Amino acid sequence: MSLTVGNPEIYDPKKILQHPEFRVLNPGEKPPGTANIAAFYNPAHEIHLVEKPKPKPGPGQVLIHVRATGICGSDVHFWKHGGIGSMIVTDECGSGHESAGEIIEVGEGVTEWKAGDRVAMEVGVPCSKCDACKIGRYNGCPDVVFFSTPPYHGTLTRWHVHPAEWLHRLPDNVSFEEGSLCEPLAVALAGIDRAGLRLGDPVIICGAGPIGLVSLLSARAAGAEPIIITDLFQSRLDFAKSLVPGVRTVMIDRNASPKDQAEVIKKVAGVPLKLALECTGVESSIQTAIFSVGFGAKVFIIGVGRNEQLFPFMHLSANEIDLQFQYRYANQYPKAIRLIAGGLINVKPLVTHRFALEEAIAAFHVAADPTQGAIKVQILD
Ligand SMILES: NC(=O)c1ccc[n+]([C@@H]2O[C@H](COP(=O)([O-])OP(=O)(O)OC[C@H]3O[C@@H](n4cnc5c(N)ncnc54)[C@H](O)[C@@H]3O)[C@@H](O)[C@H]2O)c1
Ligand SMILES: OC[C@H](O)C(O)[C@@H](O)CO
Ligand SMILES: [Zn+2]
Ligand SMILES: [Zn+2]
């Protein structure tokens, strides 16, 4: 399928690094507007612009002019910390996986797309043959090529070749920026879907970063009430309130124990919480979520964090609290686009900063600096 058809060189990260046209740009260098520049990180925790060859779409592939890309916390993490869990940065690697763009050229055999079509790119390209793929849970594919997860280069670039079957058409009323925000939205929607959230469910969302905020928008659209959101920073809680005025906010006190913190949350909720959407991956926050919810509730963990963490086992057991986890997403893009196009979810306010592709490194510095107050930094071309 996708990866075995067409020009395999586009998926071979080593071949791109060894290509004679691959080079790291000098700081301040202004490449021509047609150059295929990209933001790459490396094991030395550097981030820089590179120039790489403009790819040709092979059979089953299309060439895309990437028009909008959001910076995800994981891009910053790969740059600053050199890995996430077992995904380790061992060489130069291209960043970016929240992207939308315009088709420029189609490869042989591609009939469903033409130049000028506007698309959101689903960047996890699975094998289609393994058990996970066959049951439709392709986010579990062990052979997935996830652009921007090492070693595969990302979509924060000008020209990107993509398998035609992993693109989603953007309706006229959905912008490239919104198309790129379908990626984090897909994470939240997968969580809402698998958590089984229902109309009127009392919900807590832990963490008001981009993932907590798209989860908030999704939970509101799904009819959760009341919704409580937590964070360590008042500015993030204020942002949540501006997005969904009805949300109740709780500032987490770093010195309070998860049990004491949970008592505050229970008072604010006023009713037993049925679901926690945990969007930090921080051990104390997960513990707080566990102590906050009612008997028979679910703590659904979207955040990722330390490899090993302690959970209050007997509290979970004696309260029949289900723990569940989300790894990326499957089958969520069409839904994300429908919800944005139909006006049920408005992701536009999440974009707080915009940069040109040539300014991508400055964009990364803003995204990585909490004092800048960024929610979603976008790179536009
Ligand atoms: N499961 C997946 O497939 C998937 C996909 C994307 C992101 N993620 C993960 O989701 C998490 C959230 O992503 P993000 O982009 O919003 O990250 P982020 O770091 O921007 O936001 C996390 C928020 O949680 C807050 N926070 C930290 N500790 C807290 C605590 N103890 N209590 C309450 N709030 C606390 C922070 O202040 C911040 O506002 C990250 O762990 C990220 O890696 C998971
Ligand atoms: O949005 C998708 C996530 O950022 C990725 O799964 C990342 O955590 C690892 O590649
Ligand atoms: Zn991401
Ligand atoms: Zn597979």
Short mmCIF file of C-alpha atoms and ligand atoms in Angstrom, two decimals:
data_model
loop_
_atom_site.label_atom_id
_atom_site.label_comp_id
_atom_site.label_asym_id
_atom_site.label_seq_id
_atom_site.Cartn_x
_atom_site.Cartn_y
_atom_site.Cartn_z
CA MET A 1 0.00 0.00 0.00
CA SER A 2 0.95 3.59 0.51
CA LEU A 3 4.50 3.08 1.61
CA THR A 4 5.44 0.49 -0.95
CA VAL A 5 4.01 2.41 -3.90
CA GLY A 6 5.48 5.49 -5.44
CA ASN A 7 8.78 7.00 -4.61
CA PRO A 8 10.09 5.29 -1.47
CA GLU A 9 12.81 7.92 -1.14
CA ILE A 10 10.33 10.35 0.38
CA TYR A 11 9.86 8.04 3.35
CA ASP A 12 13.52 7.14 3.71
CA PRO A 13 14.79 9.69 6.21
CA LYS A 14 18.43 8.67 5.69
CA LYS A 15 18.23 9.19 1.94
CA ILE A 16 16.98 12.73 2.50
CA LEU A 17 19.83 13.45 4.94
CA GLN A 18 22.39 12.03 2.49
CA HIS A 19 20.95 13.84 -0.54
CA PRO A 20 23.44 16.31 -2.09
CA GLU A 21 20.80 19.09 -1.86
CA PHE A 22 20.29 18.62 1.90
CA ARG A 23 22.04 21.29 3.96
CA VAL A 24 21.63 23.23 7.18
CA LEU A 25 21.02 26.93 6.45
CA ASN A 26 23.27 29.54 8.03
CA PRO A 27 21.52 31.60 10.71
CA GLY A 28 19.90 34.62 9.06
CA GLU A 29 20.26 33.17 5.53
CA LYS A 30 17.29 34.04 3.29
CA PRO A 31 16.62 31.18 0.87
CA PRO A 32 14.48 31.78 -2.25
CA GLY A 33 10.70 31.40 -1.83
CA THR A 34 10.76 28.19 -3.86
CA ALA A 35 13.35 26.42 -1.69
CA ASN A 36 12.09 23.39 0.23
CA ILE A 37 13.02 24.64 3.67
CA ALA A 38 12.06 22.83 6.86
CA ALA A 39 12.65 22.99 10.62
CA PHE A 40 14.83 20.11 11.85
CA TYR A 41 15.93 19.16 15.37
CA ASN A 42 18.83 16.91 16.27
CA PRO A 43 20.34 14.89 19.16
CA ALA A 44 22.42 17.93 20.23
CA HIS A 45 19.11 19.69 21.09
CA GLU A 46 19.55 22.16 18.24
CA ILE A 47 16.77 23.36 15.99
CA HIS A 48 17.56 24.92 12.64
CA LEU A 49 16.26 25.55 9.15
CA VAL A 50 17.43 23.13 6.51
CA GLU A 51 17.01 22.99 2.77
CA LYS A 52 16.06 19.64 1.24
CA PRO A 53 15.16 18.50 -2.27
CA LYS A 54 11.67 19.23 -3.58
CA PRO A 55 10.12 15.75 -3.82
CA LYS A 56 8.25 14.32 -6.83
CA PRO A 57 5.00 12.48 -6.16
CA GLY A 58 5.21 8.81 -7.14
CA PRO A 59 2.26 6.55 -7.95
CA GLY A 60 -0.48 6.94 -5.35
CA GLN A 61 1.06 10.12 -3.96
CA VAL A 62 0.46 13.84 -4.22
CA LEU A 63 2.75 16.83 -3.82
CA ILE A 64 1.42 19.35 -1.31
CA HIS A 65 2.32 22.96 -0.67
CA VAL A 66 2.05 22.94 3.13
CA ARG A 67 0.17 26.12 4.02
CA ALA A 68 -0.32 25.86 7.81
CA THR A 69 1.44 23.84 10.50
CA GLY A 70 0.93 24.04 14.25
CA ILE A 71 3.78 23.40 16.68
CA CYS A 72 2.90 20.56 19.08
CA GLY A 73 4.39 20.07 22.53
CA SER A 74 5.92 16.86 21.24
CA ASP A 75 7.87 18.77 18.55
CA VAL A 76 9.30 20.94 21.31
CA HIS A 77 9.95 17.87 23.47
CA PHE A 78 11.87 16.06 20.70
CA TRP A 79 13.99 19.20 20.23
CA LYS A 80 14.65 19.95 23.91
CA HIS A 81 14.71 16.46 25.43
CA GLY A 82 15.74 14.22 22.52
CA GLY A 83 12.91 11.73 22.77
CA ILE A 84 9.51 10.67 24.07
CA GLY A 85 9.36 7.22 25.67
CA SER A 86 10.90 4.77 23.22
CA MET A 87 10.93 7.33 20.36
CA ILE A 88 14.51 8.66 20.45
CA VAL A 89 16.15 11.37 18.35
CA THR A 90 19.29 9.79 16.88
CA ASP A 91 19.88 12.04 13.85
CA GLU A 92 18.62 15.21 12.20
CA CYS A 93 14.83 14.95 12.05
CA GLY A 94 12.14 17.15 10.52
CA SER A 95 9.49 18.54 12.86
CA GLY A 96 5.75 19.15 12.44
CA HIS A 97 2.72 16.92 12.20
CA GLU A 98 -0.24 19.31 12.45
CA SER A 99 -0.55 20.39 8.83
CA ALA A 100 -2.88 21.36 6.04
CA GLY A 101 -2.12 22.49 2.52
CA GLU A 102 -2.90 22.67 -1.13
CA ILE A 103 -2.29 19.95 -3.70
CA ILE A 104 0.16 21.04 -6.38
CA GLU A 105 0.65 17.87 -8.39
CA VAL A 106 -0.72 14.33 -8.35
CA GLY A 107 1.21 11.13 -9.05
CA GLU A 108 0.31 8.28 -11.37
CA GLY A 109 -2.99 6.56 -10.61
CA VAL A 110 -4.33 9.31 -8.35
CA THR A 111 -7.85 10.07 -9.53
CA GLU A 112 -9.55 11.44 -6.40
CA TRP A 113 -7.38 14.57 -6.10
CA LYS A 114 -6.32 17.36 -8.43
CA ALA A 115 -4.10 20.44 -8.24
CA GLY A 116 -5.76 23.16 -6.17
CA ASP A 117 -7.58 20.82 -3.77
CA ARG A 118 -7.29 21.90 -0.11
CA VAL A 119 -6.53 19.14 2.38
CA ALA A 120 -5.72 18.26 5.96
CA MET A 121 -2.98 15.65 6.16
CA GLU A 122 -3.28 12.65 8.40
CA VAL A 123 0.38 12.14 9.21
CA GLY A 124 0.35 8.64 10.69
CA VAL A 125 0.54 6.36 7.67
CA PRO A 126 -0.07 2.77 8.79
CA CYS A 127 0.78 -0.48 6.97
CA SER A 128 -2.84 -1.63 6.39
CA LYS A 129 -1.81 -5.28 6.81
CA CYS A 130 -1.30 -5.90 10.54
CA ASP A 131 -3.98 -6.86 13.07
CA ALA A 132 -4.35 -3.32 14.42
CA CYS A 133 -4.82 -1.97 10.89
CA LYS A 134 -7.27 -4.72 9.95
CA ILE A 135 -9.55 -4.00 12.91
CA GLY A 136 -9.52 -0.28 12.09
CA ARG A 137 -7.41 0.68 15.11
CA TYR A 138 -4.57 1.72 12.87
CA ASN A 139 -3.05 4.02 15.50
CA GLY A 140 -1.70 0.76 16.97
CA CYS A 141 0.14 -0.19 13.77
CA PRO A 142 3.70 -1.19 14.77
CA ASP A 143 4.98 -0.19 11.31
CA VAL A 144 3.31 3.22 11.14
CA VAL A 145 5.26 6.04 9.53
CA PHE A 146 4.35 9.02 11.69
CA PHE A 147 5.88 12.10 10.09
CA SER A 148 7.95 14.05 12.67
CA THR A 149 8.40 11.12 15.03
CA PRO A 150 12.02 10.05 14.61
CA PRO A 151 13.31 8.90 12.21
CA TYR A 152 10.59 10.18 9.87
CA HIS A 153 10.83 13.83 8.85
CA GLY A 154 7.82 16.01 9.56
CA THR A 155 5.48 18.24 7.60
CA LEU A 156 6.85 21.56 8.79
CA THR A 157 8.30 22.19 5.36
CA ARG A 158 7.24 23.85 2.12
CA TRP A 159 6.83 20.87 -0.23
CA HIS A 160 5.67 17.55 1.15
CA VAL A 161 4.73 14.35 -0.67
CA HIS A 162 1.91 12.40 0.95
CA PRO A 163 -0.02 9.21 0.19
CA ALA A 164 -3.27 10.24 -1.53
CA GLU A 165 -5.34 8.01 0.71
CA TRP A 166 -4.27 9.76 3.94
CA LEU A 167 -5.63 13.17 3.03
CA HIS A 168 -8.94 14.74 4.00
CA ARG A 169 -10.72 17.35 1.92
CA LEU A 170 -11.30 20.75 3.54
CA PRO A 171 -14.64 22.37 2.78
CA ASP A 172 -14.53 26.00 1.62
CA ASN A 173 -15.49 27.30 5.07
CA VAL A 174 -12.57 25.53 6.83
CA SER A 175 -9.25 27.39 6.64
CA PHE A 176 -5.78 25.85 6.41
CA GLU A 177 -5.20 26.88 10.03
CA GLU A 178 -8.33 25.06 11.11
CA GLY A 179 -7.32 22.11 8.93
CA SER A 180 -4.02 21.84 10.76
CA LEU A 181 -5.84 22.04 14.12
CA CYS A 182 -7.72 18.89 13.14
CA GLU A 183 -4.66 16.98 14.37
CA PRO A 184 -4.84 17.89 18.09
CA LEU A 185 -8.63 17.89 17.78
CA ALA A 186 -8.45 14.30 16.50
CA VAL A 187 -6.60 13.36 19.71
CA ALA A 188 -9.39 14.83 21.86
CA LEU A 189 -12.17 13.35 19.74
CA ALA A 190 -10.62 9.91 19.96
CA GLY A 191 -10.60 10.34 23.74
CA ILE A 192 -14.21 11.53 23.92
CA ASP A 193 -15.27 8.67 21.66
CA ARG A 194 -13.48 5.90 23.56
CA ALA A 195 -14.34 7.37 26.98
CA GLY A 196 -18.03 7.10 26.09
CA LEU A 197 -18.94 10.65 27.16
CA ARG A 198 -22.72 11.21 27.11
CA LEU A 199 -25.06 14.19 27.20
CA GLY A 200 -25.19 15.72 30.69
CA ASP A 201 -22.15 13.88 32.04
CA PRO A 202 -20.25 15.85 34.73
CA VAL A 203 -16.64 16.00 33.51
CA ILE A 204 -13.28 17.25 34.72
CA ILE A 205 -10.47 18.14 32.34
CA CYS A 206 -7.01 18.22 33.90
CA GLY A 207 -4.65 20.67 32.19
CA ALA A 208 -5.59 23.64 30.02
CA GLY A 209 -2.90 23.32 27.35
CA PRO A 210 -3.85 22.86 23.68
CA ILE A 211 -4.97 19.26 24.26
CA GLY A 212 -6.99 20.14 27.37
CA LEU A 213 -8.56 23.06 25.49
CA VAL A 214 -9.59 21.02 22.42
CA SER A 215 -10.91 18.43 24.87
CA LEU A 216 -12.88 21.21 26.56
CA LEU A 217 -14.37 22.35 23.25
CA SER A 218 -15.19 18.74 22.36
CA ALA A 219 -16.71 17.91 25.76
CA ARG A 220 -18.86 21.03 25.55
CA ALA A 221 -20.00 20.11 22.01
CA ALA A 222 -20.78 16.59 23.27
CA GLY A 223 -23.05 18.02 25.99
CA ALA A 224 -21.00 17.55 29.16
CA GLU A 225 -22.31 19.57 32.14
CA PRO A 226 -20.83 20.72 34.42
CA ILE A 227 -17.29 20.89 33.07
CA ILE A 228 -14.37 21.71 35.34
CA ILE A 229 -10.89 22.46 34.07
CA THR A 230 -7.69 22.63 36.11
CA ASP A 231 -4.27 24.11 35.55
CA LEU A 232 -1.30 25.50 37.46
CA PHE A 233 -1.56 28.86 35.67
CA GLN A 234 -4.38 31.40 35.96
CA SER A 235 -3.65 32.65 32.41
CA ARG A 236 -4.47 29.21 30.98
CA LEU A 237 -7.65 28.98 33.06
CA ASP A 238 -8.67 32.46 31.87
CA PHE A 239 -8.10 31.32 28.30
CA ALA A 240 -10.31 28.26 28.92
CA LYS A 241 -13.03 30.52 30.30
CA SER A 242 -12.84 32.76 27.23
CA LEU A 243 -13.31 29.71 25.00
CA VAL A 244 -16.16 28.14 26.99
CA PRO A 245 -17.64 30.73 29.38
CA GLY A 246 -19.64 28.10 31.29
CA VAL A 247 -16.57 26.10 32.36
CA ARG A 248 -15.67 26.05 36.05
CA THR A 249 -11.98 26.55 36.75
CA VAL A 250 -9.78 25.22 39.55
CA MET A 251 -6.23 26.45 40.14
CA ILE A 252 -4.07 23.57 41.25
CA ASP A 253 -2.04 24.29 44.37
CA ARG A 254 1.37 22.66 43.91
CA ASN A 255 1.66 22.27 47.70
CA ALA A 256 -1.67 20.53 48.23
CA SER A 257 -1.88 16.72 48.21
CA PRO A 258 -3.91 15.14 45.38
CA LYS A 259 -6.50 14.06 48.00
CA ASP A 260 -6.91 17.60 49.38
CA GLN A 261 -6.95 19.01 45.87
CA ALA A 262 -9.70 16.57 44.96
CA GLU A 263 -11.86 17.82 47.87
CA VAL A 264 -11.74 21.34 46.38
CA ILE A 265 -12.69 19.97 42.94
CA LYS A 266 -15.60 17.92 44.36
CA LYS A 267 -17.00 21.04 46.02
CA VAL A 268 -16.77 23.02 42.77
CA ALA A 269 -18.48 20.17 40.87
CA GLY A 270 -21.33 19.73 43.34
CA VAL A 271 -22.22 16.37 41.77
CA PRO A 272 -20.18 13.17 41.42
CA LEU A 273 -17.87 13.47 38.42
CA LYS A 274 -18.39 10.70 35.89
CA LEU A 275 -15.36 11.25 33.71
CA ALA A 276 -11.90 12.79 34.00
CA LEU A 277 -10.07 13.65 30.78
CA GLU A 278 -6.50 13.85 31.99
CA CYS A 279 -4.47 16.08 29.66
CA THR A 280 -1.18 16.59 31.53
CA GLY A 281 0.39 13.14 32.01
CA VAL A 282 1.72 14.43 35.35
CA GLU A 283 1.53 11.87 38.17
CA SER A 284 0.04 14.22 40.80
CA SER A 285 -2.60 15.40 38.33
CA ILE A 286 -3.57 11.82 37.48
CA GLN A 287 -3.84 11.07 41.20
CA THR A 288 -5.97 14.18 41.69
CA ALA A 289 -8.24 13.05 38.86
CA ILE A 290 -8.61 9.62 40.46
CA PHE A 291 -9.57 11.09 43.86
CA SER A 292 -11.95 13.62 42.25
CA VAL A 293 -14.30 11.28 40.40
CA GLY A 294 -17.24 9.31 41.77
CA PHE A 295 -17.92 5.59 42.18
CA GLY A 296 -17.95 3.77 38.84
CA ALA A 297 -16.37 6.72 37.01
CA LYS A 298 -13.63 6.71 34.44
CA VAL A 299 -10.25 8.43 34.38
CA PHE A 300 -9.25 8.70 30.75
CA ILE A 301 -5.58 9.59 30.30
CA ILE A 302 -4.58 11.47 27.17
CA GLY A 303 -1.48 13.12 28.64
CA VAL A 304 1.82 11.32 28.39
CA GLY A 305 4.51 11.46 31.06
CA ARG A 306 7.06 9.51 33.04
CA ASN A 307 7.54 5.85 32.05
CA GLU A 308 6.52 4.60 35.48
CA GLN A 309 3.97 6.25 37.78
CA LEU A 310 2.22 5.46 41.04
CA PHE A 311 -1.58 5.22 41.17
CA PRO A 312 -3.77 4.77 44.30
CA PHE A 313 -4.57 1.15 43.57
CA MET A 314 -7.01 0.44 46.39
CA HIS A 315 -8.94 3.66 45.84
CA LEU A 316 -9.38 2.68 42.18
CA SER A 317 -10.39 -0.83 43.17
CA ALA A 318 -12.83 0.09 45.96
CA ASN A 319 -14.49 2.69 43.73
CA GLU A 320 -14.61 0.67 40.50
CA ILE A 321 -12.85 3.51 38.69
CA ASP A 322 -11.81 2.58 35.17
CA LEU A 323 -8.44 3.78 33.90
CA GLN A 324 -8.13 4.12 30.16
CA PHE A 325 -5.53 5.59 27.80
CA GLN A 326 -5.34 7.19 24.37
CA TYR A 327 -2.53 6.80 21.86
CA ARG A 328 -2.88 9.23 18.97
CA TYR A 329 -6.15 8.54 17.06
CA ALA A 330 -7.87 6.52 14.38
CA ASN A 331 -10.84 7.45 12.17
CA GLN A 332 -11.24 10.94 13.68
CA TYR A 333 -10.28 13.36 10.87
CA PRO A 334 -13.58 13.25 8.94
CA LYS A 335 -15.43 13.90 12.20
CA ALA A 336 -13.07 16.75 13.17
CA ILE A 337 -13.62 18.46 9.81
CA ARG A 338 -17.42 18.02 10.04
CA LEU A 339 -17.51 19.49 13.54
CA ILE A 340 -15.47 22.54 12.51
CA ALA A 341 -17.33 23.06 9.21
CA GLY A 342 -20.68 22.65 10.95
CA GLY A 343 -19.79 25.24 13.59
CA LEU A 344 -20.00 22.88 16.59
CA ILE A 345 -16.34 23.33 17.46
CA ASN A 346 -14.49 26.60 16.96
CA VAL A 347 -10.74 26.02 17.12
CA LYS A 348 -9.76 29.39 15.62
CA PRO A 349 -9.17 31.21 18.96
CA LEU A 350 -6.49 28.65 19.87
CA VAL A 351 -4.03 30.22 17.42
CA THR A 352 -2.24 32.91 19.42
CA HIS A 353 0.91 33.37 17.31
CA ARG A 354 1.64 33.18 13.57
CA PHE A 355 5.01 33.06 11.78
CA ALA A 356 6.22 32.69 8.20
CA LEU A 357 8.02 29.45 7.32
CA GLU A 358 11.34 31.33 7.15
CA GLU A 359 10.72 32.35 10.80
CA ALA A 360 10.05 28.81 12.00
CA ILE A 361 12.94 28.80 14.46
CA ALA A 362 11.67 31.97 16.15
CA ALA A 363 8.26 30.26 16.26
CA PHE A 364 9.76 27.28 18.11
CA HIS A 365 11.36 29.58 20.68
CA VAL A 366 7.99 31.22 21.36
CA ALA A 367 6.25 27.83 21.60
CA ALA A 368 8.88 26.59 24.06
CA ASP A 369 8.83 29.64 26.36
CA PRO A 370 5.92 29.55 28.81
CA THR A 371 6.31 33.26 29.59
CA GLN A 372 5.20 34.14 26.02
CA GLY A 373 1.68 32.90 26.76
CA ALA A 374 1.30 30.97 23.51
CA ILE A 375 -1.44 28.40 23.13
CA LYS A 376 -0.98 27.37 19.51
CA VAL A 377 1.84 28.73 17.40
CA GLN A 378 1.24 28.36 13.68
CA ILE A 379 3.61 28.53 10.75
CA LEU A 380 2.04 29.77 7.53
CA ASP A 381 3.38 29.73 3.99
N1 LIG B 1 -2.11 10.52 23.83
C1 LIG B 1 -1.73 11.13 22.73
O1 LIG B 1 -1.75 10.60 21.64
C2 LIG B 1 -1.28 12.55 22.83
C3 LIG B 1 -1.27 13.36 21.69
C4 LIG B 1 -0.87 14.69 21.83
C5 LIG B 1 -0.44 15.15 23.06
N2 LIG B 1 -0.43 14.30 24.12
C6 LIG B 1 -0.02 14.72 25.47
O2 LIG B 1 -1.07 15.45 26.06
C7 LIG B 1 -0.53 16.29 27.07
C8 LIG B 1 -1.05 17.70 26.89
O3 LIG B 1 -0.56 18.25 25.68
P1 LIG B 1 -0.51 19.84 25.51
O4 LIG B 1 -0.01 20.10 24.15
O5 LIG B 1 -1.80 20.42 25.93
O6 LIG B 1 0.64 20.17 26.58
P2 LIG B 1 0.95 21.47 27.44
O7 LIG B 1 2.21 21.17 28.19
O8 LIG B 1 0.90 22.69 26.58
O9 LIG B 1 -0.26 21.60 28.46
C9 LIG B 1 -0.32 20.92 29.66
C10 LIG B 1 -1.02 21.83 30.66
O10 LIG B 1 -1.13 21.11 31.89
C11 LIG B 1 -0.83 22.00 32.93
N3 LIG B 1 -0.38 21.23 34.08
C12 LIG B 1 0.83 20.73 34.37
N4 LIG B 1 0.83 20.09 35.54
C13 LIG B 1 -0.43 20.16 36.01
C14 LIG B 1 -1.06 19.69 37.17
N5 LIG B 1 -0.39 19.01 38.09
N6 LIG B 1 -2.37 19.93 37.31
C15 LIG B 1 -3.07 20.63 36.38
N7 LIG B 1 -2.52 21.11 35.28
C16 LIG B 1 -1.21 20.89 35.09
C17 LIG B 1 0.22 22.94 32.39
O11 LIG B 1 0.29 24.14 33.10
C18 LIG B 1 -0.26 23.12 30.94
O12 LIG B 1 -1.10 24.24 30.80
C19 LIG B 1 0.99 16.17 26.95
O13 LIG B 1 1.42 15.21 27.89
C20 LIG B 1 1.16 15.66 25.53
O14 LIG B 1 2.37 15.00 25.36
C21 LIG B 1 -0.85 13.03 24.04
O1 LIG B 2 -0.26 14.57 18.18
C1 LIG B 2 0.41 13.38 18.11
C2 LIG B 2 1.47 13.33 19.16
O2 LIG B 2 2.11 14.52 19.35
C3 LIG B 2 2.44 12.22 18.86
O3 LIG B 2 1.84 11.00 19.10
C4 LIG B 2 3.67 12.33 19.71
O4 LIG B 2 3.31 12.30 21.06
C5 LIG B 2 4.69 11.29 19.40
O5 LIG B 2 4.93 11.17 18.04
ZN ZN B 3 1.12 16.26 18.38
ZN ZN B 4 -0.42 -1.89 10.39
#
